[in-house]
Coordinates of C-alpha atoms in Angstrom, one line a residue:
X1 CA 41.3 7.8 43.5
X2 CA 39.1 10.4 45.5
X3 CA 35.0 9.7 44.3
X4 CA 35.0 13.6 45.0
X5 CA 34.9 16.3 42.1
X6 CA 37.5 18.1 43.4
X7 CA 40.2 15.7 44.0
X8 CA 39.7 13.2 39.9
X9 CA 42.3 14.4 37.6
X10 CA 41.5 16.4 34.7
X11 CA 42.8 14.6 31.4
X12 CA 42.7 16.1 28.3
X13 CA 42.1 14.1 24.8
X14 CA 43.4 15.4 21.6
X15 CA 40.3 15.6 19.2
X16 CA 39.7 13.8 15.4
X17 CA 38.8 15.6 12.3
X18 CA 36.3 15.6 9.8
X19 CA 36.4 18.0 7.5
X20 CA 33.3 20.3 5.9
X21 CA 31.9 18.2 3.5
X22 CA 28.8 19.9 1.3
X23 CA 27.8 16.2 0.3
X24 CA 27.2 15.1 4.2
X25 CA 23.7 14.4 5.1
X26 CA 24.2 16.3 8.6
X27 CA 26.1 18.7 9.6
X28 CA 26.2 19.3 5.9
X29 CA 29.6 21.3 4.9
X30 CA 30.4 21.8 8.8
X31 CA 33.6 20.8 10.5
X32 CA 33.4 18.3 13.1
X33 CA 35.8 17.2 15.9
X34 CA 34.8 14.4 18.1
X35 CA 36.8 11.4 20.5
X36 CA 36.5 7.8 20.2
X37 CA 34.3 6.0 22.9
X38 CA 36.8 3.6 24.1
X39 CA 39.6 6.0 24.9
X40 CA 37.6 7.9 26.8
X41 CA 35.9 5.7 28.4
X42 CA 40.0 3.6 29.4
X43 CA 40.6 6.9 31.1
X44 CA 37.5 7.4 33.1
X45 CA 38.0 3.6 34.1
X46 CA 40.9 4.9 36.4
X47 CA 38.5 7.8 38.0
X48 CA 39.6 10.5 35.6
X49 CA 37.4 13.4 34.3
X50 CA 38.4 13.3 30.5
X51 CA 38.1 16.4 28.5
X52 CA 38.1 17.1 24.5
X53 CA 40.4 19.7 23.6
X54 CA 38.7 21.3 20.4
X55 CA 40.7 23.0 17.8
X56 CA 40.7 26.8 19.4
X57 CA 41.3 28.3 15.2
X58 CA 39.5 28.1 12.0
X59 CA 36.8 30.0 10.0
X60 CA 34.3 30.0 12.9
X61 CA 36.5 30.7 16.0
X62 CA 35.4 33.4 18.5
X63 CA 36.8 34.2 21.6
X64 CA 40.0 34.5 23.0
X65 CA 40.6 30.7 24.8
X66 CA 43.8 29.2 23.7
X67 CA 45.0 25.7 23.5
X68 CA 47.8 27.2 26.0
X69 CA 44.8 27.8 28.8
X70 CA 43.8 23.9 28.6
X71 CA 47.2 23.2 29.1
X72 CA 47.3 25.7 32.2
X73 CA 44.2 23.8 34.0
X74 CA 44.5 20.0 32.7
X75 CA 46.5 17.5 34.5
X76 CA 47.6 15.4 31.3
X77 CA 46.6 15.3 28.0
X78 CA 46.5 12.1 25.7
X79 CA 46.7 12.4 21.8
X80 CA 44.9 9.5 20.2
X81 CA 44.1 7.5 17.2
X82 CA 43.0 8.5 13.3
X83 CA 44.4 10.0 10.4
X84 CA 47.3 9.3 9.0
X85 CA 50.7 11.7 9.8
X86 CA 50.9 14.0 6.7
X87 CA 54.5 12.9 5.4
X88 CA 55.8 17.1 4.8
X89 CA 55.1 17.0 8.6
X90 CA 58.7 15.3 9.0
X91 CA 59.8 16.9 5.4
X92 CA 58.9 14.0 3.1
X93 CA 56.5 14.0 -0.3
X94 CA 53.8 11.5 0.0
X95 CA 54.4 8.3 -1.6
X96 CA 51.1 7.9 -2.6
X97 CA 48.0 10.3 -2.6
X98 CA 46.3 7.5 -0.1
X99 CA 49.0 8.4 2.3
X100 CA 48.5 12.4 2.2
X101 CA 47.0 12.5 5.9
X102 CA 45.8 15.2 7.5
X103 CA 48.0 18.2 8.1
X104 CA 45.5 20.3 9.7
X105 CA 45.7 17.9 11.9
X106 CA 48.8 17.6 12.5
X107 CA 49.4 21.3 13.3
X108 CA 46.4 21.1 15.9
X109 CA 48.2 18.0 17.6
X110 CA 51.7 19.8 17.1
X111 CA 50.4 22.8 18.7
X112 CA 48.9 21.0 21.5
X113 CA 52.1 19.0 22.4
X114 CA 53.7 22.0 22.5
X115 CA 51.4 23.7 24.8
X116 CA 51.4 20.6 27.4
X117 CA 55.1 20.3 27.0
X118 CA 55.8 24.0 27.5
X119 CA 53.8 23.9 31.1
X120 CA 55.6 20.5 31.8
X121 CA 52.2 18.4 32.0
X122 CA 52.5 14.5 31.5
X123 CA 51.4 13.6 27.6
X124 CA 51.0 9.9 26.4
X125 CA 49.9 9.0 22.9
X126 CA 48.0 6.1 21.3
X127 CA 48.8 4.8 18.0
X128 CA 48.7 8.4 15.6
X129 CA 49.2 9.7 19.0
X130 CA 52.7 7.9 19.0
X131 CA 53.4 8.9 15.6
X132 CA 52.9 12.6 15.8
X133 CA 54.9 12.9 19.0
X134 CA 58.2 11.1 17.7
X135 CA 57.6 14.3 14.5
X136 CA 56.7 16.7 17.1
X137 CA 60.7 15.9 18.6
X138 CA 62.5 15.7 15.0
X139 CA 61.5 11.9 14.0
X140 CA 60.4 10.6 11.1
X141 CA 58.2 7.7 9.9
X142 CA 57.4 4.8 7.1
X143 CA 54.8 6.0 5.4
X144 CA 53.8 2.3 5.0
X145 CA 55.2 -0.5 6.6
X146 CA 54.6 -2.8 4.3
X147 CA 56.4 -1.4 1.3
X148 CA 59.2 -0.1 3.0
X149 CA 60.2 -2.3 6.0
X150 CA 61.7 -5.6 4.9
X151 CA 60.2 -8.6 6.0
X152 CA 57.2 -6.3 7.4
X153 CA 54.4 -8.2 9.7
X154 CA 50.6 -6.9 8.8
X155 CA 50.4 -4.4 11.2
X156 CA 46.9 -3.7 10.0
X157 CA 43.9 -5.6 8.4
X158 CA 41.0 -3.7 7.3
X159 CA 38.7 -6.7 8.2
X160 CA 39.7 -7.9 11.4
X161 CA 40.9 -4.1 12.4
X162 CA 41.0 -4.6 16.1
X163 CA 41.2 -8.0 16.0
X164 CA 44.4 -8.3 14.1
X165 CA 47.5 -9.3 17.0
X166 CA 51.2 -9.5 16.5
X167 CA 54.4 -10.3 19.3
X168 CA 55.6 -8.0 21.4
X169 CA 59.3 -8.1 22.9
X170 CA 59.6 -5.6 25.5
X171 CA 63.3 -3.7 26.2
X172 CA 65.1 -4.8 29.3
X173 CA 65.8 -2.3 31.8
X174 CA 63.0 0.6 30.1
X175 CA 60.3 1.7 32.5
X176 CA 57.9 -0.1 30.6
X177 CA 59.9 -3.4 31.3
X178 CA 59.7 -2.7 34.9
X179 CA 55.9 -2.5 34.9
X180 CA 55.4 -5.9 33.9
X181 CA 58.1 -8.0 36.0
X182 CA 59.0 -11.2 34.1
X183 CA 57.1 -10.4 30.6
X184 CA 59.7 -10.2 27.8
X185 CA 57.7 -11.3 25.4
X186 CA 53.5 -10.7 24.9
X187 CA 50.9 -9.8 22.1
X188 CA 49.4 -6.5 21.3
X189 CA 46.6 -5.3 18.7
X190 CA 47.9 -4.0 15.7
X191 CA 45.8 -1.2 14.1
X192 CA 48.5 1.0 11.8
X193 CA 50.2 0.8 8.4
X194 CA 52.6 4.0 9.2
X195 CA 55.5 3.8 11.9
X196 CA 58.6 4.9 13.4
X197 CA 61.8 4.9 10.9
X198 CA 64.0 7.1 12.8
X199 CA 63.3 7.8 16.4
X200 CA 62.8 11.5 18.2
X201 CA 66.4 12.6 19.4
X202 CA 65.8 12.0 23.9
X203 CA 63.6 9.4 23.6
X204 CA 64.0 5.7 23.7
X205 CA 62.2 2.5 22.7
X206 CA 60.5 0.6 24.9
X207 CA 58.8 -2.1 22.9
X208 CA 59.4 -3.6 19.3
X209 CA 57.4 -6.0 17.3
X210 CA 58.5 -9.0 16.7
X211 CA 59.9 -10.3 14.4
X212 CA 60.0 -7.0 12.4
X213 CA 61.2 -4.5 14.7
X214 CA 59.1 -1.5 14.8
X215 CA 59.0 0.3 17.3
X216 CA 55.8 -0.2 19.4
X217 CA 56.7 2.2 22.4
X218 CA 58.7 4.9 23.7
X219 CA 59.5 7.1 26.1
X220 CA 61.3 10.8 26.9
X221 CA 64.5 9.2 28.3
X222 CA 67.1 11.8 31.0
X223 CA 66.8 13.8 33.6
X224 CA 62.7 15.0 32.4
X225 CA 61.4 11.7 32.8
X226 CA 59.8 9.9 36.1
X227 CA 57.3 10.5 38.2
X228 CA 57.7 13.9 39.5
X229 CA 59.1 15.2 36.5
X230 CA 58.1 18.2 34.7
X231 CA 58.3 15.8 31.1
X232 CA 56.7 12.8 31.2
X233 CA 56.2 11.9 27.9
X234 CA 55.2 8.7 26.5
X235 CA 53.2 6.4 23.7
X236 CA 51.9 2.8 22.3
X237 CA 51.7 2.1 18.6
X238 CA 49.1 -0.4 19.8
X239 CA 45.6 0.7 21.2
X240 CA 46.0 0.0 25.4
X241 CA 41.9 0.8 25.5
X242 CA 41.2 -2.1 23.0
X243 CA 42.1 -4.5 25.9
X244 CA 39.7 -6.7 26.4
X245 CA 40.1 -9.2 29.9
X246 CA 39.1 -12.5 29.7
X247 CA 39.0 -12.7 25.6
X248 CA 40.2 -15.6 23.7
X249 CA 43.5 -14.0 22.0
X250 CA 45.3 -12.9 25.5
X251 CA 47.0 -9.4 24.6
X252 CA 49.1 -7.1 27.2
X253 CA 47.4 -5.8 30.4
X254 CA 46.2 -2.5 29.6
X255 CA 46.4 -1.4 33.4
X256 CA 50.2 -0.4 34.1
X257 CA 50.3 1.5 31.5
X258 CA 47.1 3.4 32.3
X259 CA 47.9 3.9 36.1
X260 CA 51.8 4.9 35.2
X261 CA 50.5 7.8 33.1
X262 CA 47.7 8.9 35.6
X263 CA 50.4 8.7 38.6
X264 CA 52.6 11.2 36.5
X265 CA 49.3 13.8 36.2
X266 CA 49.2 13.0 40.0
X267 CA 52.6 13.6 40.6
X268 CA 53.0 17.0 38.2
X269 CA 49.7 18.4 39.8
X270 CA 50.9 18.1 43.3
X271 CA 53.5 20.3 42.4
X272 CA 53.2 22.3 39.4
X273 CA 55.5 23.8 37.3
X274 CA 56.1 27.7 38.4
X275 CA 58.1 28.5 34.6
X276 CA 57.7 27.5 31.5
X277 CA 60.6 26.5 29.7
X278 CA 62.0 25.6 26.1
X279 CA 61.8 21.8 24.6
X280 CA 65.0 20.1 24.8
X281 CA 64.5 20.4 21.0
X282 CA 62.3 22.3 19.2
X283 CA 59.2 21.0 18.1
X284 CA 58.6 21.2 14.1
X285 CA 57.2 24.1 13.1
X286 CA 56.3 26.4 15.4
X287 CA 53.3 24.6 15.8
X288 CA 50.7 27.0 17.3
X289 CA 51.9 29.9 14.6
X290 CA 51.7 27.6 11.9
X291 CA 48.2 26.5 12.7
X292 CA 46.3 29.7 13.0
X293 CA 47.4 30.5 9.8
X294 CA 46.3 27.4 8.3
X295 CA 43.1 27.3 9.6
X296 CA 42.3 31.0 8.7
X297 CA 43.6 30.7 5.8
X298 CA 40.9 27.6 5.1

């Protein structure tokens, strides 16, 4: 990729939440948004400028910028990792009160979706990320793997967090397949208690873990996906930016995927959408409405 300014993509990165909390030592009762190190830091690995694309709405907001402008002047966005998926998201009632997750943030990440989607800009997700996109197209997901997926792997251990692995059978014939020639079978991190149950109508999986079968990656499938398509959409449950080369427990090359998503930015930059157009389904909600009234009314 060009060293100059000028010619690095611009990627945007969904931002994490927390809340105003009065008993917080700094930044006492004020609402913070903020990216994990890693992630960032995968993206700028490939030459990219990364951007954090803060929540436009809320008690505090001024101006008029929208998350529509990022959308306008970004090459890509990426929604990452955090919180869980607030079940009534994809019309369920939370199981357990542990398992309420975070709906503001779901609207912001709905919204912003919807934004990239609407200008036809490439959007991959990352764990969460992965999660909110197969609700953003009509999915829905376990709340927790464990107690409602028979014979359910661990897909995630407090302790070893990052460190926690399980197999990886990847779909014959899926774009993902044909980035790694020969690999059928491989080992990812593991970093999430929620998953996919049903998947997003026009998208397909990619990737399942093995034994279990949930669903570890998919993709917008038809005549929107590609390079050089106005849709490319597509998502890990496991963290690509964890990858570590050279480490003890070998896990799936991290650069395919990384350089597949940047060449679609690439691609859709060098010739940008002149229309914007409607979702080949709706996304849930009417996410951008939904969220400035949520955050105002907060």
């Amino acid at each position: 990729m060009s060293q100059n300014v000028a010619g690095r993509l611009k990627i945007g990165l969904s931002a994490c939440f927390q809340h105003a909390d009065p008993t917080r030592s700094l930044f006492t009762n004020k609402t913070l948004q903020y990216v994990e190190q890693s992630i960032a830091h995968w993206l700028m690995s490939a030459g990219a400028m990364v951007v954090m694309v803060p929540c436009p709405t809320g008690e505090t907001a001024r101006g008029d910028t929208k998350l529509s402008h990022y959308a306008e002047w970004l090459d890509g966005v990426v929604m990452h990792g955090g919180a869980d998926v607030w079940p009534g998201s994809y019309g369920e009632t939370p199981l357990k009160d542990a398992w309420v997750g975070d709906r503001i943030r779901d609207l912001y990440d709905l919204a912003l979706v919807e934004a990239f989607e609407q200008v036809g800009k490439p959007i991959f997700g990352v764990c969460r990320g992965l999660q909110l996109i197969n609700v953003a197209f009509g999915g829905t997901l376990y709340q927790d793997i464990e107690t409602q997926h028979a014979n359910a792997l661990t897909h995630r251990d407090p302790v070893s967090y990052d460190k926690n692995y399980h197999d990886l059978v990847l779909v014959e014939g899926t774009r993902l397949s044909q980035m790694y020639p020969g690999v059928t079978h491989t080992r990812v991190n593991s970093i999430h208690h929620q998953g996919i149950k049903d998947l997003a109508p026009g998208f397909e999986v990619e990737a399942w873990s093995y034994p279990d079968r949930v669903p570890e990656a998919i993709r917008r499938v038809g005549r929107h996906n590609g390079h050089g398509s106005q849709g490319y959409i597509a998502a890990t449950q496991w963290h690509p930016e964890f990858h570590k080369s050279g480490s003890e427990i070998t896990t799936v090359d991290d650069t395919p995927i990384l350089d597949d998503f940047l060449a679609a930015c690439a691609a859709a930059k060098r010739q940008p959408q002149r229309w914007r157009h409607r979702m080949p389904g709706q996304i849930r909600d009417r996410a951008a409405r939904l969220l400035r009234q949520a955050l105002l009314r907060r």
